[in-house]
C-alpha positions as a printed Julia matrix, in Angstrom:
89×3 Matrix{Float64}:
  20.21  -54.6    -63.08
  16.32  -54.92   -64.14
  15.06  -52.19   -65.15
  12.63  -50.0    -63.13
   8.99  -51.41   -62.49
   6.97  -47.73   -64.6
   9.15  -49.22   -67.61
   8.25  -52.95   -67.84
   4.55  -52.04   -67.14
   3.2   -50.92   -70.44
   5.48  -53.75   -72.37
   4.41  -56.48   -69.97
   0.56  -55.14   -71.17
   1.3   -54.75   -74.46
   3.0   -58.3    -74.93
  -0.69  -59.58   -72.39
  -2.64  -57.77   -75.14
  -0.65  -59.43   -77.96
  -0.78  -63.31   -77.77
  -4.41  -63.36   -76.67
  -5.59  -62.78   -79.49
  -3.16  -63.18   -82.24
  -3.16  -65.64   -85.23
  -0.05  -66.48   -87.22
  -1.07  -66.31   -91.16
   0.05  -66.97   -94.51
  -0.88  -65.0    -97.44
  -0.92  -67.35  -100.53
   0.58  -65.58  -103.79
   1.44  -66.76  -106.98
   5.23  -67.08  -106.28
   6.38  -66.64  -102.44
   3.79  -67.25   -99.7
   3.61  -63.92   -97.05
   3.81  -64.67   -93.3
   2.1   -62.26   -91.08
   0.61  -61.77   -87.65
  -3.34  -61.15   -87.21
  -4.5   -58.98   -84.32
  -8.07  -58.7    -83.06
  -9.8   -56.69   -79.63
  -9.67  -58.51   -76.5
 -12.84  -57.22   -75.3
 -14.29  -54.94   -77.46
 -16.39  -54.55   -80.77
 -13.95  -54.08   -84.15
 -14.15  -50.12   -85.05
 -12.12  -50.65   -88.4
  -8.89  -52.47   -89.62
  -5.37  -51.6    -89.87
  -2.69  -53.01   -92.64
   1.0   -52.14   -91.72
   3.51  -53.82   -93.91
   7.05  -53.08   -93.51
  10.1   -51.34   -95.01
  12.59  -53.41   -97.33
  14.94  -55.96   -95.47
  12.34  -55.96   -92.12
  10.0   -58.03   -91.24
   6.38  -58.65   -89.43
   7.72  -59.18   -85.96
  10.37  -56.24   -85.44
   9.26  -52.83   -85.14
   6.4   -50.81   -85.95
   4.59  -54.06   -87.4
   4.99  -55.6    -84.07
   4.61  -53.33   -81.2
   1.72  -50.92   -83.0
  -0.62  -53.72   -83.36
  -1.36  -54.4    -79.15
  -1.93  -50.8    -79.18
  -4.19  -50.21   -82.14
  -6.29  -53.48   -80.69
  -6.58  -51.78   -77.12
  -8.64  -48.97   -79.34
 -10.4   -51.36   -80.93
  -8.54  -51.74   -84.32
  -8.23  -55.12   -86.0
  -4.74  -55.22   -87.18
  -3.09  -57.43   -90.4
   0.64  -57.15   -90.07
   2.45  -59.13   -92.84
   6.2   -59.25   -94.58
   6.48  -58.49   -98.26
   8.06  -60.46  -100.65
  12.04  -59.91   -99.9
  11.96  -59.75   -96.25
  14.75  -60.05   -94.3
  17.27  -60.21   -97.75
């Protein structure tokens, strides 16, 4: 049964908000390269910037790290969010 149409509204906006303007990165290190997930405004000027790096055994794209970006870019944030070394281990 799908679920009821107030629920998939703010995902559906969220998930709009999220591949528009989204890059997929690497951060270069001396040992393991760190993959991560650049958010920028869709239609607004950048107020600031936002890191959010997860726990241990996470990653970038479960989350906090992944569903807090979309909103922090709808307020005009400009979001980095990356794994650390020993993600997902």
């Amino acid at each position: 049964m799908a679920p009821p149409k107030i629920a998939q509204e703010p995902y559906r906006s969220a998930r709009r908000v999220f591949w528009r303007r989204t890059e997929l990165i690497t951060i270069a290190t001396d040992t393991t390269p760190l993959d991560g997930a650049f958010h920028m405004p869709e239609d607004r000027p950048v107020r600031g910037g936002v890191l959010l790096f997860h726990g241990n055994t996470m990653n970038f794209y479960v989350g906090a790290p992944c569903w807090l970006p979309p909103v922090l870019s709808e307020l005009g944030f400009a979001c980095l969010a990356f794994n650390r070394r020993g993600h997902e281990s």
